[in-house]
XYZ file of C-alpha atoms in Angstrom:
738
model
C 45.125 46.103 24.900
C 44.806 46.657 21.218
C 41.471 46.345 19.628
C 40.922 44.631 16.223
C 38.051 46.303 14.164
C 37.133 44.553 11.074
C 37.714 46.323 7.791
C 34.104 45.887 6.719
C 32.883 47.563 9.945
C 35.296 50.473 9.368
C 33.756 51.137 6.040
C 30.402 50.882 7.520
C 31.340 53.473 10.097
C 32.924 55.820 7.708
C 30.150 55.447 5.272
C 27.801 56.757 8.036
C 30.101 59.580 9.096
C 30.572 61.073 5.532
C 27.064 60.244 4.045
C 25.338 63.518 3.210
C 22.234 63.691 5.208
C 21.080 66.818 3.693
C 18.879 66.074 0.617
C 19.244 62.421 1.331
C 16.178 60.422 0.246
C 14.019 59.194 3.183
C 13.736 55.847 1.286
C 16.140 54.383 -1.216
C 15.180 51.185 -3.189
C 17.400 49.308 -5.398
C 15.831 47.843 -8.579
C 15.511 44.408 -6.782
C 13.779 46.177 -3.832
C 11.545 47.980 -6.268
C 10.418 44.866 -7.974
C 9.587 43.406 -4.597
C 7.017 46.195 -4.014
C 5.370 45.321 -7.390
C 5.264 49.054 -8.409
C 7.633 48.886 -11.419
C 7.156 46.891 -14.711
C 10.307 46.706 -16.802
C 9.221 46.540 -20.447
C 10.337 42.901 -21.752
C 11.733 43.092 -25.197
C 11.160 40.345 -27.560
C 13.400 42.045 -30.163
C 16.900 43.435 -30.426
C 16.770 47.109 -30.200
C 18.102 50.020 -28.306
C 17.875 53.800 -27.673
C 14.487 54.365 -26.219
C 14.343 58.132 -25.905
C 11.140 58.761 -28.019
C 7.955 58.617 -26.025
C 4.407 59.881 -26.846
C 1.417 59.444 -24.525
C -2.005 59.063 -25.913
C -4.310 59.617 -22.955
C -7.449 58.913 -24.814
C -6.540 55.597 -26.263
C -4.436 54.644 -23.222
C -1.338 54.004 -25.505
C 2.387 54.904 -24.932
C 4.273 54.943 -28.302
C 7.976 54.063 -28.131
C 10.395 55.075 -30.815
C 13.741 53.331 -30.705
C 16.327 51.823 -33.038
C 14.286 50.289 -36.028
C 11.163 49.915 -34.066
C 7.985 51.818 -33.315
C 5.917 50.219 -30.529
C 2.373 50.759 -29.189
C 2.241 49.926 -25.400
C -0.797 49.714 -23.130
C -0.254 52.578 -20.564
C -1.863 50.456 -17.710
C 0.534 47.609 -18.446
C 3.272 48.226 -20.784
C 4.046 44.348 -21.217
C 0.283 43.651 -22.331
C 0.230 42.685 -26.082
C 2.607 45.491 -27.445
C 1.902 46.229 -31.025
C 5.177 46.448 -33.101
C 6.430 48.016 -36.461
C 9.951 46.865 -37.601
C 11.210 49.896 -39.577
C 14.888 49.090 -40.675
C 16.991 51.040 -43.059
C 17.116 49.307 -46.471
C 20.314 47.108 -47.021
C 21.339 49.437 -49.947
C 21.044 52.640 -47.831
C 23.013 50.991 -45.059
C 25.780 50.004 -47.503
C 25.697 53.750 -48.828
C 26.070 54.944 -45.288
C 29.208 52.857 -44.415
C 30.584 53.846 -47.725
C 30.274 57.527 -46.637
C 32.375 56.756 -43.606
C 29.711 56.237 -40.978
C 28.605 53.037 -39.130
C 31.551 52.442 -36.655
C 29.136 53.277 -33.775
C 26.264 51.705 -35.158
C 24.820 54.829 -36.743
C 23.876 53.106 -40.159
C 20.402 52.108 -38.911
C 16.977 53.856 -38.683
C 16.713 55.581 -35.374
C 13.219 56.848 -34.745
C 13.393 60.394 -33.675
C 9.933 61.747 -33.972
C 6.277 60.284 -33.370
C 3.718 62.997 -33.383
C -0.117 62.654 -33.639
C -1.356 63.580 -37.140
C -5.168 63.168 -36.377
C -7.293 61.044 -34.475
C -6.526 57.865 -36.367
C -3.026 58.377 -37.628
C 0.501 59.247 -36.462
C 3.356 60.905 -38.173
C 6.832 59.340 -37.589
C 10.349 60.080 -38.664
C 13.771 58.228 -38.331
C 17.335 58.989 -39.196
C 17.179 56.398 -42.149
C 20.798 55.521 -41.818
C 22.070 59.257 -42.508
C 19.005 59.626 -45.012
C 16.070 60.909 -43.011
C 12.696 59.396 -43.765
C 9.104 59.905 -42.457
C 5.902 58.277 -42.943
C 2.293 57.824 -41.466
C 1.121 55.139 -39.266
C -2.545 53.970 -38.809
C -3.379 53.301 -35.264
C -7.292 52.977 -35.636
C -10.109 54.643 -33.758
C -9.827 52.640 -30.595
C -7.006 50.781 -28.861
C -9.284 47.748 -28.839
C -8.948 47.680 -32.664
C -5.293 46.502 -32.180
C -4.466 48.444 -35.521
C -0.838 49.770 -35.808
C 0.658 49.659 -39.376
C 2.310 51.989 -41.946
C 0.237 53.569 -44.381
C 1.292 52.155 -47.918
C 3.033 54.380 -50.325
C 3.343 57.313 -47.936
C 7.257 57.343 -47.180
C 8.760 60.804 -47.825
C 11.922 62.820 -47.204
C 12.657 63.630 -43.431
C 15.025 66.447 -44.181
C 14.308 69.445 -41.954
C 12.181 67.248 -39.589
C 14.581 64.713 -38.222
C 18.438 64.700 -37.954
C 20.900 62.714 -40.063
C 23.113 61.756 -37.162
C 21.243 59.863 -34.292
C 23.500 61.324 -31.643
C 22.121 64.637 -32.423
C 19.249 65.956 -30.353
C 16.047 67.463 -31.982
C 12.624 68.599 -31.091
C 9.440 68.978 -32.982
C 5.803 69.695 -32.818
C 2.932 69.038 -35.408
C 0.551 72.040 -35.329
C -2.202 72.346 -37.727
C -0.662 70.333 -40.289
C 2.694 72.224 -40.115
C 5.828 70.579 -38.497
C 8.074 72.866 -36.558
C 11.368 71.342 -35.731
C 14.634 72.306 -34.010
C 17.063 70.084 -36.066
C 20.396 69.657 -38.097
C 19.451 69.581 -41.610
C 22.616 68.428 -43.338
C 24.840 65.239 -43.649
C 27.615 66.656 -41.725
C 25.634 68.036 -38.685
C 26.904 71.477 -38.965
C 23.684 73.289 -40.172
C 21.258 73.652 -37.349
C 17.969 75.361 -37.818
C 14.502 75.931 -36.499
C 12.561 74.626 -39.375
C 8.877 74.649 -40.503
C 7.827 72.235 -43.182
C 4.592 70.617 -44.495
C 1.139 72.340 -44.281
C -0.268 75.156 -46.287
C 2.307 77.775 -45.135
C 5.722 78.129 -46.847
C 8.842 76.332 -45.502
C 10.754 78.735 -43.410
C 14.070 78.322 -41.224
C 16.511 80.349 -39.134
C 19.325 82.232 -40.942
C 21.921 79.903 -42.226
C 25.434 79.604 -40.900
C 24.932 82.912 -38.690
C 26.343 82.122 -35.251
C 24.288 85.335 -33.970
C 21.131 83.385 -34.360
C 22.339 79.694 -33.597
C 25.678 78.551 -32.524
C 25.982 74.752 -32.400
C 22.610 74.357 -30.461
C 21.315 71.350 -28.620
C 17.537 71.377 -28.824
C 15.675 70.459 -25.667
C 12.005 71.321 -25.857
C 9.299 73.009 -28.021
C 5.907 74.313 -27.060
C 3.095 76.335 -28.478
C 2.131 79.138 -26.008
C -0.513 81.606 -26.867
C 0.295 85.142 -25.851
C -3.299 86.568 -25.895
C -6.796 85.891 -26.709
C -5.877 87.045 -30.245
C -4.878 83.763 -32.300
C -2.409 85.782 -34.553
C -0.297 86.313 -31.459
C 0.400 82.627 -30.824
C 4.150 81.746 -30.695
C 6.184 78.713 -30.433
C 8.854 78.710 -27.873
C 12.073 76.687 -28.183
C 14.319 76.012 -25.362
C 17.930 75.048 -26.161
C 21.565 75.420 -25.155
C 24.282 76.696 -27.548
C 28.040 77.682 -27.464
C 28.781 81.087 -26.234
C 30.197 83.668 -28.819
C 32.355 85.148 -26.172
C 35.819 83.846 -25.021
C 37.755 84.144 -21.779
C 35.886 84.166 -18.518
C 32.228 83.945 -19.819
C 30.620 80.516 -19.911
C 31.257 78.299 -22.807
C 27.732 77.195 -23.049
C 24.553 79.208 -22.490
C 20.852 78.253 -21.956
C 18.469 79.924 -24.272
C 14.674 80.359 -24.735
C 13.820 81.327 -28.384
C 10.452 82.066 -30.007
C 8.837 82.643 -33.353
C 5.363 83.565 -34.469
C 3.267 80.681 -36.005
C 2.159 82.851 -38.789
C 5.683 84.161 -39.690
C 5.717 83.549 -43.505
C 9.187 85.111 -44.127
C 10.275 88.339 -45.696
C 9.569 89.778 -49.126
C 13.056 91.180 -50.140
C 15.312 90.191 -47.152
C 14.994 87.110 -45.198
C 13.273 85.312 -47.841
C 11.975 82.013 -46.368
C 13.678 82.778 -43.176
C 12.083 83.669 -39.802
C 11.376 87.473 -39.289
C 10.138 87.064 -35.905
C 12.971 84.992 -34.329
C 14.161 86.197 -31.020
C 16.050 84.509 -28.243
C 17.122 85.200 -24.543
C 19.330 83.664 -21.948
C 18.004 81.508 -19.370
C 19.723 81.966 -16.011
C 20.020 79.455 -13.073
C 22.288 80.179 -10.560
C 23.008 80.481 -6.747
C 24.737 83.144 -4.892
C 27.182 82.034 -1.949
C 27.843 83.633 1.285
C 30.858 85.466 -0.179
C 28.462 86.977 -2.853
C 29.922 84.917 -5.759
C 27.425 83.602 -8.315
C 27.672 80.109 -9.408
C 25.905 79.466 -12.596
C 24.254 76.078 -13.789
C 24.744 76.783 -17.559
C 23.907 73.423 -19.335
C 20.032 73.094 -19.787
C 19.122 69.363 -19.605
C 15.466 69.198 -19.750
C 12.329 71.308 -19.605
C 8.722 70.392 -18.279
C 6.049 72.852 -19.178
C 3.178 72.385 -16.569
C -0.157 73.672 -17.958
C -2.303 75.801 -15.643
C -6.033 77.017 -15.871
C -4.641 79.823 -18.064
C -3.180 78.441 -21.202
C -1.198 81.544 -21.646
C 0.714 81.177 -18.407
C 2.044 77.680 -17.990
C 4.929 77.091 -15.471
C 8.387 76.317 -16.935
C 10.479 73.755 -15.018
C 13.906 73.499 -16.194
C 16.813 71.205 -15.190
C 20.459 72.490 -15.473
C 23.768 71.006 -14.899
C 27.216 72.703 -14.414
C 29.373 72.898 -17.668
C 32.650 72.000 -16.181
C 33.849 68.614 -15.371
C 35.660 69.580 -12.073
C 32.499 70.837 -10.115
C 29.585 68.407 -10.503
C 26.163 69.945 -9.719
C 22.626 70.134 -10.689
C 19.732 72.611 -10.217
C 15.926 73.031 -11.085
C 14.655 76.446 -11.902
C 11.114 77.615 -12.285
C 10.125 80.337 -14.552
C 6.987 82.380 -15.373
C 5.887 83.247 -18.819
C 5.337 86.711 -17.631
C 8.976 87.167 -16.875
C 9.836 85.471 -20.242
C 7.645 87.992 -22.012
C 8.861 90.914 -20.231
C 12.330 90.003 -21.255
C 11.339 89.827 -24.973
C 9.584 93.172 -24.564
C 12.811 94.809 -23.216
C 15.845 96.143 -24.780
C 17.743 94.329 -27.580
C 21.384 93.416 -27.263
C 23.970 95.399 -29.415
C 27.652 95.190 -29.624
C 29.250 98.762 -29.294
C 32.379 100.270 -28.607
C 36.017 99.530 -29.421
C 35.844 96.280 -27.331
C 32.452 95.164 -29.038
C 30.768 94.875 -25.518
C 27.288 93.680 -25.363
C 25.111 96.826 -24.309
C 21.307 97.609 -24.633
C 20.498 99.089 -28.029
C 19.848 102.622 -27.581
C 18.801 103.601 -31.078
C 15.374 104.012 -32.653
C 13.314 100.644 -32.582
C 11.618 100.248 -35.848
C 7.767 99.879 -36.116
C 6.191 97.336 -35.739
C 8.446 96.362 -33.144
C 10.640 93.300 -34.131
C 9.533 90.080 -32.968
C 5.604 90.915 -32.866
C 3.255 88.869 -35.010
C 1.350 90.255 -38.027
C -2.234 90.684 -37.377
C -1.840 90.583 -33.772
C -2.985 92.823 -30.725
C -0.423 95.605 -31.655
C -0.397 95.032 -35.432
C -4.026 94.585 -36.568
C -3.221 96.578 -39.872
C -0.244 94.191 -40.827
C -1.525 91.273 -42.939
C 1.471 89.206 -43.201
C 5.277 89.249 -42.336
C 5.941 89.962 -45.984
C 4.541 93.488 -45.236
C 7.232 94.293 -42.768
C 9.486 97.142 -43.839
C 13.099 96.492 -44.665
C 14.116 98.310 -41.623
C 12.171 95.999 -39.431
C 13.697 92.773 -41.079
C 17.127 94.226 -41.088
C 16.961 94.905 -37.576
C 15.909 91.486 -36.403
C 18.537 89.918 -38.859
C 21.317 91.631 -36.828
C 19.716 91.836 -33.326
C 18.059 88.441 -32.668
C 19.341 88.470 -28.970
C 17.551 90.403 -25.911
C 19.879 92.063 -23.619
C 18.162 91.113 -20.418
C 18.287 87.493 -19.103
C 15.328 85.453 -17.625
C 15.781 84.887 -13.990
C 13.778 82.031 -12.016
C 10.906 82.755 -9.628
C 12.466 84.341 -6.524
C 15.703 84.516 -8.432
C 16.911 81.289 -7.063
C 16.737 77.722 -7.830
C 13.906 75.356 -6.381
C 16.321 72.371 -6.066
C 20.060 72.416 -5.848
C 22.459 69.411 -5.867
C 26.343 70.079 -5.327
C 29.077 67.705 -4.113
C 27.091 64.582 -5.308
C 28.318 61.936 -7.769
C 25.383 62.409 -10.270
C 23.581 64.993 -12.232
C 20.034 65.417 -12.995
C 18.910 64.642 -16.692
C 15.192 64.910 -16.879
C 12.181 66.076 -15.037
C 8.347 65.392 -14.968
C 5.922 67.358 -12.490
C 2.624 66.129 -10.971
C 0.092 68.444 -9.053
C -1.170 66.547 -6.176
C -4.072 67.399 -3.831
C -3.527 66.603 -0.127
C -5.663 67.305 2.889
C -3.889 70.534 3.486
C -3.410 71.902 0.071
C -2.083 71.328 -3.429
C 1.577 70.259 -3.971
C 3.925 70.075 -7.000
C 5.938 66.748 -6.904
C 9.005 66.600 -8.909
C 10.254 63.496 -10.379
C 14.058 63.964 -11.370
C 15.883 61.431 -13.454
C 19.596 61.181 -12.807
C 22.573 59.851 -14.937
C 23.090 57.019 -12.618
C 19.637 55.402 -13.589
C 17.544 56.534 -10.665
C 14.455 58.712 -10.296
C 14.182 61.005 -7.108
C 10.852 62.200 -5.819
C 10.970 65.745 -4.342
C 8.695 68.261 -2.896
C 9.682 71.797 -2.022
C 7.579 73.375 0.835
C 7.590 77.280 1.642
C 8.878 77.979 5.288
C 8.563 81.741 5.018
C 8.877 84.323 2.205
C 12.518 83.959 1.756
C 13.278 80.221 2.530
C 11.961 76.836 1.560
C 12.243 73.385 2.692
C 13.309 70.743 0.265
C 12.304 67.126 1.019
C 13.521 64.156 -0.989
C 10.771 61.593 -0.395
C 12.397 58.713 -2.207
C 15.012 57.525 -4.801
C 14.419 54.370 -6.718
C 16.651 52.492 -9.355
C 14.192 51.924 -12.293
C 16.407 49.848 -14.675
C 18.058 46.532 -13.966
C 21.342 47.947 -15.413
C 22.021 51.315 -14.282
C 21.880 53.707 -17.356
C 21.271 57.492 -17.512
C 17.628 58.247 -17.588
C 16.948 59.969 -21.120
C 13.073 60.505 -21.228
C 10.367 60.708 -18.663
C 6.479 60.978 -19.185
C 4.051 61.182 -16.413
C 0.523 60.225 -16.509
C -1.477 61.865 -13.427
C -4.556 59.961 -14.538
C -3.068 56.565 -14.304
C -0.693 57.453 -11.385
C 2.221 56.052 -13.598
C 5.660 57.468 -14.583
C 7.257 56.199 -17.849
C 11.163 56.220 -17.813
C 13.374 55.244 -20.666
C 17.103 55.124 -21.245
C 19.445 53.819 -23.966
C 18.922 50.298 -22.981
C 15.577 50.098 -21.106
C 12.077 51.155 -20.435
C 10.160 50.885 -17.274
C 6.702 51.854 -15.942
C 6.882 52.878 -12.439
C 3.899 53.925 -9.965
C 4.037 57.385 -8.531
C 3.845 56.114 -5.026
C 4.792 53.212 -2.693
C 3.263 54.142 0.494
C 4.012 50.913 2.121
C 7.828 51.378 1.795
C 7.694 54.236 4.357
C 6.993 51.900 7.384
C 4.283 50.253 9.181
C 3.654 52.874 11.855
C 1.441 55.988 11.636
C 4.467 58.147 12.704
C 6.539 56.791 9.667
C 3.689 57.412 7.221
C 3.158 60.977 8.811
C 7.146 61.810 8.836
C 7.325 60.850 5.124
C 5.218 63.777 4.123
C 4.190 62.352 0.854
C 1.049 63.839 -0.658
C 0.185 60.588 -2.348
C 0.008 58.739 1.133
C -1.907 58.791 4.303
C -2.363 56.696 7.456
C -5.755 54.755 7.208
C -5.734 53.343 10.617
C -4.052 50.215 9.888
C -1.221 51.069 7.299
C 0.249 53.786 5.220
C -1.711 53.675 1.933
C -2.483 55.673 -1.203
C -4.530 58.762 -0.493
C -7.557 59.954 -2.544
C -9.149 63.210 -1.767
C -12.623 61.756 -2.661
C -12.322 59.192 0.230
C -13.914 60.408 3.326
C -12.608 58.495 6.286
C -12.085 60.170 9.680
C -9.259 57.750 10.366
C -7.008 59.044 7.395
C -4.081 61.006 8.783
C -1.803 63.200 6.581
C 0.309 66.241 7.398
C 2.489 67.435 4.529
C 3.247 70.978 5.828
C 4.452 70.078 9.244
C 4.839 66.147 9.442
C 3.956 66.256 13.004
C 3.158 62.564 14.226
C 2.470 63.718 17.885
C -0.630 65.691 16.452
C -1.761 63.185 13.772
C -0.992 59.923 15.300
C -2.350 60.202 18.716
C -3.082 56.805 20.131
C -0.879 54.976 17.395
C 2.712 55.994 18.724
C 2.314 54.205 21.962
C 1.385 50.846 20.145
C 4.595 51.051 18.277
C 6.760 51.567 21.370
C 5.245 48.740 23.090
C 5.738 46.334 20.229
C 9.427 47.262 19.962
C 11.267 44.073 20.788
C 14.384 43.955 23.097
C 17.125 41.989 21.340
C 20.020 40.538 23.366
C 23.585 40.945 22.247
C 26.818 39.468 23.632
C 30.239 41.083 23.771
C 33.392 39.615 25.049
C 35.264 41.643 27.779
C 38.171 43.634 26.196
C 36.812 43.235 22.632
C 34.935 45.485 20.422
C 31.211 45.173 20.027
C 28.848 46.953 17.443
C 25.352 47.925 18.389
C 23.318 48.413 15.240
C 20.670 51.069 14.763
C 19.799 52.550 11.735
C 16.652 54.749 11.420
C 14.241 54.321 8.713
C 15.060 57.873 7.707
C 18.552 59.167 7.108
C 17.173 62.571 7.831
C 16.762 61.626 11.544
C 19.431 62.292 14.210
C 20.231 59.557 16.581
C 21.059 59.652 20.397
C 21.854 56.862 22.556
C 20.737 56.191 26.069
C 21.986 53.698 28.655
C 20.719 52.134 31.860
C 22.363 49.424 33.943
C 19.035 47.547 34.357
C 15.435 48.167 33.757
C 14.954 49.530 37.197
C 17.403 52.460 36.719
C 16.898 55.673 34.892
C 18.117 56.075 31.168
C 20.939 58.535 30.857
C 22.489 59.908 27.592
C 25.565 57.582 26.471
C 28.448 60.096 26.539
C 31.780 58.244 26.402
C 33.466 59.769 23.434
C 36.859 58.095 23.928
C 35.443 54.465 24.268
C 32.377 54.728 21.789
C 32.649 55.548 18.025
C 29.312 56.846 16.809
C 28.536 56.180 13.223
C 25.454 56.327 10.930
C 24.613 52.636 11.418
C 25.369 52.378 15.102
C 27.913 52.701 17.687
C 31.162 50.831 18.275
C 32.181 50.010 21.699
C 35.981 49.774 21.207
C 36.841 47.801 24.329
C 34.014 46.239 26.290
C 34.335 46.258 29.886
C 32.053 44.606 32.607
C 30.548 48.131 33.406
C 29.331 48.331 29.780
C 26.571 45.409 30.372
C 23.157 46.830 30.545
C 20.285 48.165 28.027
C 20.968 50.658 25.179
C 18.269 52.559 23.668
C 18.565 54.050 20.288
C 16.535 57.341 20.013
C 15.739 58.950 16.776
C 14.496 62.508 16.320
C 13.144 63.603 13.063
C 11.093 66.914 12.726
C 11.111 67.230 16.418
C 9.312 63.867 16.924
C 11.336 61.298 19.312
C 10.878 57.595 19.147
C 12.966 54.544 20.161
C 14.269 52.690 17.074
C 16.211 50.002 18.857
C 16.669 48.579 22.271
C 19.602 46.293 22.900
C 20.473 44.372 26.028
C 24.328 43.855 26.060
C 25.564 40.824 28.020
C 29.463 40.930 28.534
C 31.112 37.640 28.513
C 34.095 36.955 30.670
C 37.144 36.754 28.228
C 39.005 34.173 30.286
C 36.028 31.844 30.075
C 35.703 32.461 26.316
C 39.470 31.792 25.724
C 39.191 28.671 27.864
C 36.096 27.400 25.724
C 38.044 28.054 22.580
C 41.277 26.335 23.761
C 42.291 23.414 21.705
C 42.459 20.877 24.661
C 38.827 20.928 25.417
C 36.768 18.089 24.027
C 33.977 18.817 21.814
C 32.835 19.548 18.275
C 35.172 22.392 17.771
C 38.004 20.141 16.509
C 36.121 19.945 13.416
C 36.684 23.463 12.803
C 40.247 24.339 11.983
C 39.474 27.810 11.466
C 37.767 28.374 14.700
C 40.249 26.259 16.903
C 43.660 27.803 17.459
C 46.850 25.555 17.713
C 48.286 24.490 21.021
C 50.451 27.059 22.464
C 49.376 29.871 19.952
C 48.467 33.146 21.527
C 44.733 33.856 22.092
C 42.696 34.929 19.189
C 42.530 38.727 18.657
C 39.430 40.394 19.983
C 36.574 40.705 17.396
C 32.825 41.185 17.205
C 30.712 38.277 18.367
C 28.409 37.300 15.828
C 25.989 34.470 15.094
C 28.812 31.928 14.431
C 30.747 32.629 17.491
C 27.676 32.221 19.701
C 26.751 28.918 17.951
C 30.380 27.713 18.764
C 30.089 28.824 22.401
C 26.836 26.944 22.578
C 28.351 23.815 21.129
C 31.385 23.763 23.766
C 28.948 24.422 26.581
C 26.735 21.523 25.620
C 29.919 19.116 25.104
C 31.500 20.193 28.391
C 27.824 19.705 30.222
C 27.677 16.171 29.219
C 31.292 15.299 30.185
C 30.693 16.555 33.825
C 29.356 14.059 36.331
C 25.983 14.735 37.623
C 27.360 16.042 40.913
C 29.569 18.470 39.128
C 26.882 19.894 36.874
C 25.197 23.147 38.059
C 21.515 23.396 37.946
C 20.393 23.471 34.471
C 17.684 26.079 35.239
C 20.549 28.531 35.896
C 22.081 28.051 32.602
C 20.947 30.133 29.807
C 21.302 28.765 26.201
C 22.129 31.588 23.783
C 19.482 31.814 21.109
C 21.259 32.839 17.794
C 18.056 34.365 16.303
C 18.461 37.021 19.111
C 21.902 38.044 18.015
C 22.672 41.027 15.752
C 25.920 40.712 14.038
């Protein structure tokens, strides 16, 4: 007999078959579900704006500063919807008209997009905007304390933003305000063709990279900038820029390359050559790749974001970088981690030089002038050099023609920390938190995606050559899914601030209750933020000294951590009753809390018999959501146990008692000549003489219909004809699983 399977069920089946268990988040929450956990606060905008990419945290005042289209906003870091302070900063009507006359404005560019907010001192901020293609900057008075509720422009302090902020709001820029000097990676012209690393303001002269020289910068996209000292000598301090740019090569080489560049903070330009230009600018390639089993190296060439994690040694922070593939055919992302020691070694290595008739890149083999190009004046190796203007012409001319290092910077262990391939999304941003747990300190990665979600990931070392990656959760952080643009993390307040083109959300770093109500669920989650406290899965704080707290991040072993708690869960598991019609299909649902668990079904005729592994491949279709019995037989009646195994821990997830209904009785009950309330349902009652309805899943609606027929038929029988009512079982629809 042919079996009809609903289309919806088929889609359910195949989604389970083809779901990618590897890297699947243990918990996935939609935005609605995330709201129900009360661990997210979307910012409620009372004004019309967009493009919320600029976020600056002020931990001392507890303020989060937001820059968007025509607005600068000061938010409370504890609750971003609590009394925000707002500055409206539009471009003038005249400037907007001039912008449109210049051929802009079709995509809304003729507005003031805030692109820079930097602390000037304890009481003021420095902010810049695109100014409708006429960059403008000003100072903002924020007061001494957040309680002052002071947030306003300083009158008469508007100034040009050229070299500080881009003209075009679609172009990325980065900036850092250090000792009154503003260092920026920015496009400095109206047409957006002149990209430069610029220094303006302060007591030092304005300097920039060489103009229109593709050897220095070739259509760069700036990602991050950070001051990182090289030694205890202050004159050695350098500014590191992270960016991607177009490759100078053609053919099989990548079209885009990721770079790390640097300049000395005390670089004042050259005396006769490179006047008002950097004389210490160098750059090197950042490599993030995986090597396949066939030995082919796959590169993630497009640098997307960089997070620099401070350590106790300020000279050696850890550099986390997010990359994606450059092509449109193969979609993938990776996270690579770099050490400053490796970056410095590359900058201390050979310079790149084009040599030979094919002009191939080779290590420069000639004499390197002194002081070595790229070193800072007055530093550890150049104590007698007072300023870059004292560099010889030989040094200046060398660095002018050799800004690129020959060697590339490879990540730690020469492999990515996290890799995603064959998925329908890319990583866009990253933030990292260091979390102390019972068994050590862990780096927790928060990875934003282009589908508006944030994944929480930890990577555990298994042995010297392999690691174990765990995606703890993935949450949708916006009402309308849009790519994540910017993330800022506050370990102090346990909050993550996430922005996109159309929204801003404040998200807690943990949702321990979402992992489940059992000790085993909490232990298997392996979340450093969470521990079992004897009653529930709750936030873990190292200072709390309670013997009942159970946590095991390294192994996630509930058998060891949850002794005495696991049996309670098994005993509380409720057996559900499900009905199937003989010859029809029936779906038994079982979906473990974790998609990383494997499922095995056991079967027993009755509670007195021993459970056996269900192994009827021809009659049973196994899916990620349960099993489909294609054609139910009388012998299929019994108890089905869904056993989930995760990290070697086995526990029963579902226990279903299947009752098989006789098909002839069901067809008789649904026949049109029987009295009863079924006549009121044209859809449920077949026409006289029509063939019996096709076999289908028995759900709550069908069971209610059967109950109605039974009740009607019971009352029409004479007392003598009625069987004893104690032998009749009424089907409770609440016990049915569709």
